Short mmCIF file of C-alpha atoms in Angstrom, two decimals:
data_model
loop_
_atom_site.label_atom_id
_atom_site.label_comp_id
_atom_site.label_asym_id
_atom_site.label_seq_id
_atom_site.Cartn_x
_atom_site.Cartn_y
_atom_site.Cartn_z
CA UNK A 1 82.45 167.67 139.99
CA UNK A 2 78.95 168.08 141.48
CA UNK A 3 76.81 165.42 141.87
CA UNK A 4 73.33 167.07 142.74
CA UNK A 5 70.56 166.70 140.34
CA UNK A 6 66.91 168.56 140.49
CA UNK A 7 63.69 166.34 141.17
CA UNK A 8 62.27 166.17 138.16
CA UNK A 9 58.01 166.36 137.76
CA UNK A 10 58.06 162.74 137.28
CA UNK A 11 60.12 162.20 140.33
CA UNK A 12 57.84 164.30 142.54
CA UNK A 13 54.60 162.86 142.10
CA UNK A 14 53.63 158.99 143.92
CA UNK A 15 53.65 156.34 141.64
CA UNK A 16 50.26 155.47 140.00
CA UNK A 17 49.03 151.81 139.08
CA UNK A 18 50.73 151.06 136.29
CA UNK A 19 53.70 149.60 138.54
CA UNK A 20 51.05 147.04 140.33
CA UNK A 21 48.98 146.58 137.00
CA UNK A 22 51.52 145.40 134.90
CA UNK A 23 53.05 142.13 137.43
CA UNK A 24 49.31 141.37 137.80
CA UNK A 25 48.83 141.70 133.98
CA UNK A 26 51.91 139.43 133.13
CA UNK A 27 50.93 136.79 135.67
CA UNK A 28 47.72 136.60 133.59
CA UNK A 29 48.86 136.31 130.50
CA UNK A 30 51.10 133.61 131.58
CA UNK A 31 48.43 131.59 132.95
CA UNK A 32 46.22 131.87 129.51
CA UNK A 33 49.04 130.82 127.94
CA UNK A 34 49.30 127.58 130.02
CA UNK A 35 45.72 127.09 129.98
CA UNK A 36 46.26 127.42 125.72
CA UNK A 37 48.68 124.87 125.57
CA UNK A 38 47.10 122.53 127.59
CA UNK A 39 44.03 122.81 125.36
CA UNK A 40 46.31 122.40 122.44
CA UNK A 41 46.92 118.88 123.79
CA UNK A 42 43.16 118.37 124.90
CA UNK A 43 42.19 119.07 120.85
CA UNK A 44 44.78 116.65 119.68
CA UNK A 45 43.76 114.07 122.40
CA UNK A 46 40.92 111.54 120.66
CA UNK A 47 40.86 108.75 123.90
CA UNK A 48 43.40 107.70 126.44
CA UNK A 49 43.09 103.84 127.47
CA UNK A 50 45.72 101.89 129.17
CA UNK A 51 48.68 102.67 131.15
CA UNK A 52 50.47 103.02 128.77
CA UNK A 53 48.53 106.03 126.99
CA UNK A 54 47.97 107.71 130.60
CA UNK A 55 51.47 107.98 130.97
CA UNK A 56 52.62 109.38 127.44
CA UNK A 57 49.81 111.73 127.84
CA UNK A 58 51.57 113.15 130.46
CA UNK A 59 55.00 112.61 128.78
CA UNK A 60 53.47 115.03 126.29
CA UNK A 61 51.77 117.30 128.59
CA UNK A 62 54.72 117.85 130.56
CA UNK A 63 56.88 118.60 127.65
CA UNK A 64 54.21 121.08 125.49
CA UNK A 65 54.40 122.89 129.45
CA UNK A 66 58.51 122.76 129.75
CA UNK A 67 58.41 124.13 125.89
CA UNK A 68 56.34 127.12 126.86
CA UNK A 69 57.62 127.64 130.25
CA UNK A 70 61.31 127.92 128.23
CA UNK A 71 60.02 130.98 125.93
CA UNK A 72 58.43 132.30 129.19
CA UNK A 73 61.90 132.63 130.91
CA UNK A 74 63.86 133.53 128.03
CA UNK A 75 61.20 136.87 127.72
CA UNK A 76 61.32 137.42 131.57
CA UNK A 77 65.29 138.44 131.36
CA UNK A 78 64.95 139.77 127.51
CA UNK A 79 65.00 143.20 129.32
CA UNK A 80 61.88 144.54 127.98
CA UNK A 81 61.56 148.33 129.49
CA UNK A 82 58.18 147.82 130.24
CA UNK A 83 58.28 144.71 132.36
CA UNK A 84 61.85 145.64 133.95
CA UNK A 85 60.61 149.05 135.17
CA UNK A 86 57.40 148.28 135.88
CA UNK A 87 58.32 144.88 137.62
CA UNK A 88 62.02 145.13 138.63
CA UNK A 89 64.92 143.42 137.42
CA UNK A 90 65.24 141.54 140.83
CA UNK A 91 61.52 140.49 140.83
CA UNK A 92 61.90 139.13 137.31
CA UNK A 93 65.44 137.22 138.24
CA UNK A 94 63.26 135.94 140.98
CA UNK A 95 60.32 134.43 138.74
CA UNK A 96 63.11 133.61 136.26
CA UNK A 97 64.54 131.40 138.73
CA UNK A 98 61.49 130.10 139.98
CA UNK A 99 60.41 129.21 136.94
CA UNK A 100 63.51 127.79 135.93
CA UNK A 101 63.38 125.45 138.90
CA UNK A 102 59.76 124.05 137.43
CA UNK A 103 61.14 124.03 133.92
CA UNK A 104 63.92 121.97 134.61
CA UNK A 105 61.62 119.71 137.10
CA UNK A 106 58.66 119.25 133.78
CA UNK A 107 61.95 119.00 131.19
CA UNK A 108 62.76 115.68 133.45
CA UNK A 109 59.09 114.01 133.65
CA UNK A 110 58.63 114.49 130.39
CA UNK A 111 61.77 112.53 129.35
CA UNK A 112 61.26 109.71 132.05
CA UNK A 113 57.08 109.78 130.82
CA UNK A 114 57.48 110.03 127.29
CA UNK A 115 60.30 107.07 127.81
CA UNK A 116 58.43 104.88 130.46
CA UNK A 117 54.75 105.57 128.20
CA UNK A 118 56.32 104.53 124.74
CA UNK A 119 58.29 101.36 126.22
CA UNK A 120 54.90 100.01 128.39
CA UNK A 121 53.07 100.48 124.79
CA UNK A 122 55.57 98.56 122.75
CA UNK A 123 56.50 95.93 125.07
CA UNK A 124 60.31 97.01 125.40
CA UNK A 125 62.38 97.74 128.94
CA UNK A 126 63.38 101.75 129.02
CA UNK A 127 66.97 101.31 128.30
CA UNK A 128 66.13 100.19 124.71
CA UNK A 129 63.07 102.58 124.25
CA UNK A 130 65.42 105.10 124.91
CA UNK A 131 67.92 104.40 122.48
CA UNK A 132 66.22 103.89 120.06
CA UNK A 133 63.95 107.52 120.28
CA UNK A 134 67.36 109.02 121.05
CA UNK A 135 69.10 107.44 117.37
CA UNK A 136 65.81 107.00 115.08
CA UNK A 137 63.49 109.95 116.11
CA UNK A 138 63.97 113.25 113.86
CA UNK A 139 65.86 116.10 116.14
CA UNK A 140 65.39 113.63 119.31
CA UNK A 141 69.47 113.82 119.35
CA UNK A 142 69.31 117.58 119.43
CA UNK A 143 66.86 117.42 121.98
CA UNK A 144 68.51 115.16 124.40
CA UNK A 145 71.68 117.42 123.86
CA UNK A 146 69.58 120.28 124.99
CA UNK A 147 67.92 119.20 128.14
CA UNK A 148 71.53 117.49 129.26
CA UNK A 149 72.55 121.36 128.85
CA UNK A 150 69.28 122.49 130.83
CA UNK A 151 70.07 120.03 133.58
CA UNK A 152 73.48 121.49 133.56
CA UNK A 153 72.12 125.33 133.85
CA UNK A 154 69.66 124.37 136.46
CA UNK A 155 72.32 122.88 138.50
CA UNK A 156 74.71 125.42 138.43
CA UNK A 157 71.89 127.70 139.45
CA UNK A 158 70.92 126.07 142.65
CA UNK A 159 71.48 128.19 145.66
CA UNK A 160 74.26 125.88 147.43
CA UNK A 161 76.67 125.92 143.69
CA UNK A 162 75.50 129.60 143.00
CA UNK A 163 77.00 131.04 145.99
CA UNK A 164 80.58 128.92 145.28
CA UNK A 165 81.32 130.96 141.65
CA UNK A 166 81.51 134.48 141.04
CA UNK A 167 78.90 136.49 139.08
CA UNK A 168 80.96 136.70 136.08
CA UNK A 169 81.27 132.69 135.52
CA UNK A 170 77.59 132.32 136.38
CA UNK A 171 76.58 134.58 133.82
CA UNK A 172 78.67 133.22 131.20
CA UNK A 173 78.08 129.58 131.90
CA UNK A 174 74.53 130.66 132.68
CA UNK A 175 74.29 131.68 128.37
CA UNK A 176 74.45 127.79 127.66
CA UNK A 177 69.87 128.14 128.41
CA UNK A 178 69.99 129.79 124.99
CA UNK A 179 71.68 126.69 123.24
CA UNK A 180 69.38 124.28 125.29
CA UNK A 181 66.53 125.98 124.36
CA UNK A 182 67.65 126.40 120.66
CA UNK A 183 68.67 122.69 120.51
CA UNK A 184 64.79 121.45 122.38
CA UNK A 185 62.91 123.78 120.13
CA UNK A 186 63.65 121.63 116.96
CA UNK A 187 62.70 118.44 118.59
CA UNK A 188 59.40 119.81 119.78
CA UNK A 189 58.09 120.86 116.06
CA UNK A 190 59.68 117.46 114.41
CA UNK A 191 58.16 114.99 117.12
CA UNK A 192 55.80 116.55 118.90
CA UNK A 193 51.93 115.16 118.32
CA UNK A 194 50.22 118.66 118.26
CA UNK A 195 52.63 120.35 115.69
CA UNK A 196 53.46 117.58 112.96
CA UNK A 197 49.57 117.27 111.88
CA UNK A 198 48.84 121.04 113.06
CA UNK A 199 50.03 124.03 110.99
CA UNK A 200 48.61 126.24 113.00
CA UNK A 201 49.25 125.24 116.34
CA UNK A 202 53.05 124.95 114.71
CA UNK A 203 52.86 128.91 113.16
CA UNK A 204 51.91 129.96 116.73
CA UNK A 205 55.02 128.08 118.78
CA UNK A 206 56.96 129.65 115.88
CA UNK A 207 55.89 133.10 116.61
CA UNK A 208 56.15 132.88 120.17
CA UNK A 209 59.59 131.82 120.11
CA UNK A 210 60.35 133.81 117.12
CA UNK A 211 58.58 136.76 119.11
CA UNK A 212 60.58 135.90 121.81
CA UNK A 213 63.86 135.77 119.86
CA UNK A 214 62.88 139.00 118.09
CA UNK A 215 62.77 140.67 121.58
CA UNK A 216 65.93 139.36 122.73
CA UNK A 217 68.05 140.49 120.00
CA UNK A 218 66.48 143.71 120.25
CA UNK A 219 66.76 145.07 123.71
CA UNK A 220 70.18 142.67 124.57
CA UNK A 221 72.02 143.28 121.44
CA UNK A 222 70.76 146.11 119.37
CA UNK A 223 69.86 149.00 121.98
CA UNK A 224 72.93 148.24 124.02
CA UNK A 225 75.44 149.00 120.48
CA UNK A 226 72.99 152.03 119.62
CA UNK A 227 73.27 153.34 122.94
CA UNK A 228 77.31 153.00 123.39
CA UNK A 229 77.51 154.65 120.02
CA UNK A 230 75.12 157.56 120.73
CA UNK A 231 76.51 158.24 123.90
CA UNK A 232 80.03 157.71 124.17
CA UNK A 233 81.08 156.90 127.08
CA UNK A 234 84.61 157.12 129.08
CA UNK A 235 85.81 157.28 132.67
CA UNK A 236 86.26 160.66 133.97
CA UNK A 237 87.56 160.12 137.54
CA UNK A 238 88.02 157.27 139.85
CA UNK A 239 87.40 158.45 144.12
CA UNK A 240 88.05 156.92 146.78
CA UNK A 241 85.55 157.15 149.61
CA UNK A 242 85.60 154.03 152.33
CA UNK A 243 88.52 151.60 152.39
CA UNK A 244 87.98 148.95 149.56
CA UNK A 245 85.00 151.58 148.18
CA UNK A 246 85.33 153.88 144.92
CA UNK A 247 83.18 155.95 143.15
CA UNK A 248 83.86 156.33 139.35
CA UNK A 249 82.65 159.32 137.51
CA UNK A 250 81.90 158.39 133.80
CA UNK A 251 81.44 161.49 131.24
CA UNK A 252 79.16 161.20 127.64
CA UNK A 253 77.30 163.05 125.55
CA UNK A 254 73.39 163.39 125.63
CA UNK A 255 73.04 161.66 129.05
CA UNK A 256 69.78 163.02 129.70
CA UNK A 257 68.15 160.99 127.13
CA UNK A 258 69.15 157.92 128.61
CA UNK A 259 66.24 158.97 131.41
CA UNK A 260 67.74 157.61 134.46
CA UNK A 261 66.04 157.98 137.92
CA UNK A 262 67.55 157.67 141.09
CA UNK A 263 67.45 154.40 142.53
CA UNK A 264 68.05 152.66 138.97
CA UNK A 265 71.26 151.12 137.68
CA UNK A 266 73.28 149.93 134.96
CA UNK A 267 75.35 147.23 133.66
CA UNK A 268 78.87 148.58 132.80
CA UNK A 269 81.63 147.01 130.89
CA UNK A 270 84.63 148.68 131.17
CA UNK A 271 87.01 148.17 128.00
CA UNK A 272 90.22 147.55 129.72
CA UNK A 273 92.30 144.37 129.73
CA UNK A 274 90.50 142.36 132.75
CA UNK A 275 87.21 143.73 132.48
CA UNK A 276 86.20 144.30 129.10
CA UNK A 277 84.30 140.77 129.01
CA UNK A 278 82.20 141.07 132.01
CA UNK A 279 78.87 143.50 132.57
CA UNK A 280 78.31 143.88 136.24
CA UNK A 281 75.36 145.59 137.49
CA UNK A 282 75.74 148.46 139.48
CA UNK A 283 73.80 151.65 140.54
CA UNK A 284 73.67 154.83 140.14
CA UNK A 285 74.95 156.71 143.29
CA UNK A 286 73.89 160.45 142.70
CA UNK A 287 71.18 161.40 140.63
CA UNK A 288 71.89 161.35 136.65
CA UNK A 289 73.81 164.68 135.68
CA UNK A 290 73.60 165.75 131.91
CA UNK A 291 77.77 165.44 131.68
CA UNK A 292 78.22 162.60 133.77
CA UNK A 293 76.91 159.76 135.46
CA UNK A 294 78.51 158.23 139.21
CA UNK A 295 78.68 154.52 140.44
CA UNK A 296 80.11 153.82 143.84
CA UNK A 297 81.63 150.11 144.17
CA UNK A 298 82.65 148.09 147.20
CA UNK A 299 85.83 145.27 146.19
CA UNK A 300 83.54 142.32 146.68
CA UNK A 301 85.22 140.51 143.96
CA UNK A 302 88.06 140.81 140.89
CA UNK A 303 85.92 143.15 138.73
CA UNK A 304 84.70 144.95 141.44
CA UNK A 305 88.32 145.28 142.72
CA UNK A 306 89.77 146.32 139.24
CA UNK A 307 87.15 149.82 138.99
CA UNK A 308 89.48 151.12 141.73
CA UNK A 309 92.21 151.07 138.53
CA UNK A 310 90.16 152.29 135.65
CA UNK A 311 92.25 154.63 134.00
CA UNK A 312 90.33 158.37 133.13
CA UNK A 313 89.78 157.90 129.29
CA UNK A 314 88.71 154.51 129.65
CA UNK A 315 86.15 153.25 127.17
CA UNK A 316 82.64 152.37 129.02
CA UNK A 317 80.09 150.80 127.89
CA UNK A 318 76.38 150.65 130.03
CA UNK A 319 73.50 148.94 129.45
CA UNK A 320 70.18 150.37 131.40
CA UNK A 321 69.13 151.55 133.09
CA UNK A 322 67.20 149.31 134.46
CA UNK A 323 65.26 148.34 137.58
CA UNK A 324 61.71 149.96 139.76
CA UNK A 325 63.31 150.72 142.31
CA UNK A 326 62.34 154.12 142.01
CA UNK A 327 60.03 156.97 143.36
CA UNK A 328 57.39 155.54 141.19
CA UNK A 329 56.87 152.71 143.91
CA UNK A 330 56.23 155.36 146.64
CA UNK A 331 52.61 156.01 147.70
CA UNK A 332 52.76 158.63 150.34
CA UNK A 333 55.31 161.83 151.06
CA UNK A 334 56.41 160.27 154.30
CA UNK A 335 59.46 157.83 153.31
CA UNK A 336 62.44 155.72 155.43
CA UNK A 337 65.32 154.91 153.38
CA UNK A 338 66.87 151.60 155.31
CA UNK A 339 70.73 151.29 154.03
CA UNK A 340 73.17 148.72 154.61
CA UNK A 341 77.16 148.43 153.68
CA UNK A 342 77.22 149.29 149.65
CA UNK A 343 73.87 149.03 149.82
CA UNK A 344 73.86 152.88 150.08
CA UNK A 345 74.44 153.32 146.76
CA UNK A 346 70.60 153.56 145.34
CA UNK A 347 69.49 155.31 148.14
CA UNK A 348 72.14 158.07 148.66
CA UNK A 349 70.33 158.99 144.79
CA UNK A 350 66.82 158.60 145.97
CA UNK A 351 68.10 160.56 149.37
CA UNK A 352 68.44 163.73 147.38
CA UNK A 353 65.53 163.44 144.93
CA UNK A 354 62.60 161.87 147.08
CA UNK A 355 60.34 164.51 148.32
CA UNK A 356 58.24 164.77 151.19
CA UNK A 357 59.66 163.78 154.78
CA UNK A 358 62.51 161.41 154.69
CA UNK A 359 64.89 159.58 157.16
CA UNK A 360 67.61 157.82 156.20
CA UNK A 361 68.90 155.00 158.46
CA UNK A 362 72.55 153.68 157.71
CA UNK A 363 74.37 150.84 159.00
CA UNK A 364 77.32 149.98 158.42
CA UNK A 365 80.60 147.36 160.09
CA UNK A 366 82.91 150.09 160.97
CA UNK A 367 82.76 154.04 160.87
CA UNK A 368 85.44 154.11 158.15
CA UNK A 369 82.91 151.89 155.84
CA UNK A 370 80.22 154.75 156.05
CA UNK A 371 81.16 155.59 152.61
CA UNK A 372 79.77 158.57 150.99
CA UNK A 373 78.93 160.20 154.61
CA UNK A 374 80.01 163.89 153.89
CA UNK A 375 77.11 163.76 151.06
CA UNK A 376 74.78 162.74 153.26
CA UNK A 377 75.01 164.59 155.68
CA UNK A 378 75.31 167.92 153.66
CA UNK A 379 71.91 166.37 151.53
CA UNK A 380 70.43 166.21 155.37
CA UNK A 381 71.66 169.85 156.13
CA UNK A 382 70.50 171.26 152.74
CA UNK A 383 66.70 170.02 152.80
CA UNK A 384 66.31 169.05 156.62
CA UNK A 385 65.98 165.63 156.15
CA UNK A 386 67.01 162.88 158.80
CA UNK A 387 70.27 160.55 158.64
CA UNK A 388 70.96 158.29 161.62
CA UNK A 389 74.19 156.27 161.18
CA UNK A 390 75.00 152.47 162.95
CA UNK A 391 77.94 150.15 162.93
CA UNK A 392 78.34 146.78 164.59
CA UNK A 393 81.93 147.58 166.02
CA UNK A 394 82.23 147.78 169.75
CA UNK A 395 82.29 151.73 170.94
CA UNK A 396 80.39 152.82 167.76
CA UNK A 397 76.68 154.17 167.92
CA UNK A 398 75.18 151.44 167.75
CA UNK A 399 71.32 150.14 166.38
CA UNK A 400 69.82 146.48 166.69
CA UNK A 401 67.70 146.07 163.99
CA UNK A 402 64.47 145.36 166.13
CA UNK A 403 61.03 146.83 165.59
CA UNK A 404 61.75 148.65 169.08
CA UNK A 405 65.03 150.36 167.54
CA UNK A 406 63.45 151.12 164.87
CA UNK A 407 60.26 152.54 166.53
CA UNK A 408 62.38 154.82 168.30
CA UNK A 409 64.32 156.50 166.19
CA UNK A 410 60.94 156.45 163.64
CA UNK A 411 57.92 156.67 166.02
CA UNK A 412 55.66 156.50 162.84
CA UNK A 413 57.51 154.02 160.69
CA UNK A 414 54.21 152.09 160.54
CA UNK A 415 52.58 155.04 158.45
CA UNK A 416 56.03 155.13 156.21
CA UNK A 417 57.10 153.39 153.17
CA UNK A 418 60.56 151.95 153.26
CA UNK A 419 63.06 151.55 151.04
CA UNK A 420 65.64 149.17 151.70
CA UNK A 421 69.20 147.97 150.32
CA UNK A 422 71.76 145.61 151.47
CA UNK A 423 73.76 142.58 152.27
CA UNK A 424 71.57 139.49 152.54
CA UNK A 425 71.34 138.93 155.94
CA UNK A 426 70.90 142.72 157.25
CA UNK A 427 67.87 143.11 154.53
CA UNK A 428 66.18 139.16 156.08
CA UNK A 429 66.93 140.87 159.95
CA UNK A 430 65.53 144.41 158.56
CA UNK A 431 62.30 142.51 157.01
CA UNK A 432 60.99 140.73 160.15
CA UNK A 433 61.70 143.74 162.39
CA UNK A 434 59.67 146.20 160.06
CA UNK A 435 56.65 144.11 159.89
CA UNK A 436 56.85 143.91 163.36
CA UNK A 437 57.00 147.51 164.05
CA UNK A 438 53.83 147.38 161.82
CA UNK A 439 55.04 148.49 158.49
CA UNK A 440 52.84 146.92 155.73
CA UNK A 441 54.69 144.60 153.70
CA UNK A 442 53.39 146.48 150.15
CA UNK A 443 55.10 148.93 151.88
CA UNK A 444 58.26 147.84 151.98
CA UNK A 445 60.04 148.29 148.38
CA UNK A 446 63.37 145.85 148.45
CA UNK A 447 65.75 145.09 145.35
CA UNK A 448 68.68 143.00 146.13
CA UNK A 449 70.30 143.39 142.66
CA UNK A 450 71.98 140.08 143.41
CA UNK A 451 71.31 138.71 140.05
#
């Protein structure tokens, strides 16, 4: 089964400014819509006098921000085509979870404001003030339920608990934001200051979130069950190529419409006992053939373990693709493709497509873990391209990643753009020695797909 693909028109030409337009557009759009819902409070603000009023204010400042900032995240991850290729999913899971971080943080002040502000006006310790907007308030019970289930999210998403679960039971657990959010939203139009007296102001949090909603249905639910429909897809073939490495073929029909460029990936669920609940992203590692599409996986955990079973005939279904990792980010013809472990995966693709001058750089623990090394080298071979392999055992040729190593096997890496994939650490050691071999850092085009 071949795996070599032409380079399409699209493919061949640098990337234009719509990739570095659209973050730049998004980030201002977000910041008119903070500056509209702080104005929303501003209009509905007559006079603030006392401590108590200062500190409701911003009880209810904090909340009408947490409010928006909640639709905000829930559109970053809607996987919208136009922000996720423009963008990158990993960019967006990065704002998402920056963003999360101050949602959660203006979620908290608002309940300890709102609580502190409304017990200084009445004359009542916090403990009762509480209870009693908790019990008599309209949709204050939902509320409370809510943020108790954003506190929860936020949590389990800190770095330190993150890195003790597997991607599976994040994700899942993760899906709780959605009933947090749901839950908050109702409190926020019953008790909320600028929506009770203002139909207006209350039509436009109902569009956003209902535009919001609207989008999320759409591109998470609907085009992924129109998709697996129209194309059909099974497991073809399951190859081994490193120890604890496989590459699994999948077959379809009308692949070529699902416009997949090298460097992008899916999320696959494979519909066998063990892995039919779970939708793990993973790329493309040849370029998209109209019959079939490849992944290559390392056994990095029990899903990831189980593709090396998949029976051929299995039912698949794939969500994408998605991600900007892609020739579009390239500016020049002169490119160094910077691989590490599994991380070879998007760039053994973008190996064989990208044209111009390009030098792939491979590193690996062992020789036996340079998966996929026959293709590269015969990709090298066919269009006199570069590959320079590395491993960290003892006796094999070795390469420390330091701007001098670098330098020498690339004298003009500083005029090059980069591409680079894999394990954490390698991609933090591969960072600092670029920019010190004088490789711009817009130059340097990184997805982690750790999401």
């Amino acid at each position: 089964m071949t795996t070599a693909g032409p380079v399409t028109p699209h493919e061949q030409r640098p990337g234009g400014r719509l990739p570095g337009l659209v973050p730049a557009l998004v980030r201002l759009l977000i910041a008119v819509g903070t500056a509209a819902v702080l104005a929303l409070w501003w209009r509905h603000t007559g006079s603030v006098t006392g401590a108590g009023d200062w500190i409701t204010g911003a009880g209810q400042i904090t909340g009408l921000l947490a409010g928006y900032a909640c639709a905000v995240l829930l559109l970053l991850m809607a996987r919208v085509p136009l922000l996720d290729h423009a963008i990158g999913t990993d960019r967006l899971a990065r704002w998402h979870a920056m963003g999360g971080r101050y949602t959660v943080c203006l979620a908290s002040a608002h309940v300890l404001l709102i609580v502190w502000g409304y017990a200084l006006t009445s004359g009542t310790d916090v403990v009762s003030q509480a209870t009693t907007l908790i019990l008599d308030y309209p949709d204050l019970l939902k509320g409370a339920a809510g943020f108790l289930l954003l506190l929860a999210t936020g949590w389990l998403s800190a770095r330190a608990v993150r890195r003790r679960v597997s991607y599976e039971t994040w994700h899942h657990l993760h899906l709780a934001t959605y009933l947090a959010v749901f839950l908050a939203f109702w409190h926020q139009l019953s008790d909320g200051a600028d929506f009770v007296s203002d139909p207006p102001a209350r039509f436009a949090w109902y569009g956003l979130y209902g535009a919001v909603a609207a989008a999320l249905a759409w591109y998470r639910f609907v085009v992924p069950v129109r998709q697996a429909l129209r194309h059909r897809l099974r497991v073809a073939e399951v190859r081994p190529e490193a120890p604890g490495v496989v590459s699994v073929y999948v077959t379809g029909r009308r692949l070529e419409a699902l416009r997949a460029r090298p460097g992008q990936f899916f999320r696959w669920r494979f519909l066998t006992h063990g892995m039919w609940w779970a939708a793990n992203p993973y790329s493309l590692s040849a370029p998209a053939h109209p019959t079939h599409l490849r992944i290559t996986v390392k056994a990095a955990g029990a899903h990831s373990a189980a593709a090396a079973r998949l029976a051929p005939g299995t039912r698949v279904l794939a969500e994408g693709p998605y991600g900007a990792f892609t020739a579009r980010r390239r500016r020049d013809r002169n490119v160094l493709l910077l691989a590490g472990g599994v991380g070879i995966t998007p760039l053994r693709a973008l190996f064989e497509t990208l044209p111009g001058e390009v030098t792939l750089i491979y590193r690996a623990r062992r020789p036996e873990d340079l998966a996929l090394r026959g293709e590269l080298d015969a990709v090298a071979a066919a269009r006199h391209a570069t590959v320079h392999y590395a491993v960290d055992e003892p006796g094999g040729p070795a390469l420390p990643m330091t701007a001098r190593s670098l330098r020498r096997l690339v004298p003009d890496i500083a005029e090059r753009e980069v591409y680079l994939c894999g394990p954490p650490g390698m991609t933090h050691a591969a960072h600092q020695a670029l920019r010190g071999a004088g490789v711009p850092r817009r130059r340097v085009h990184h997805e982690s797909f750790a999401l």
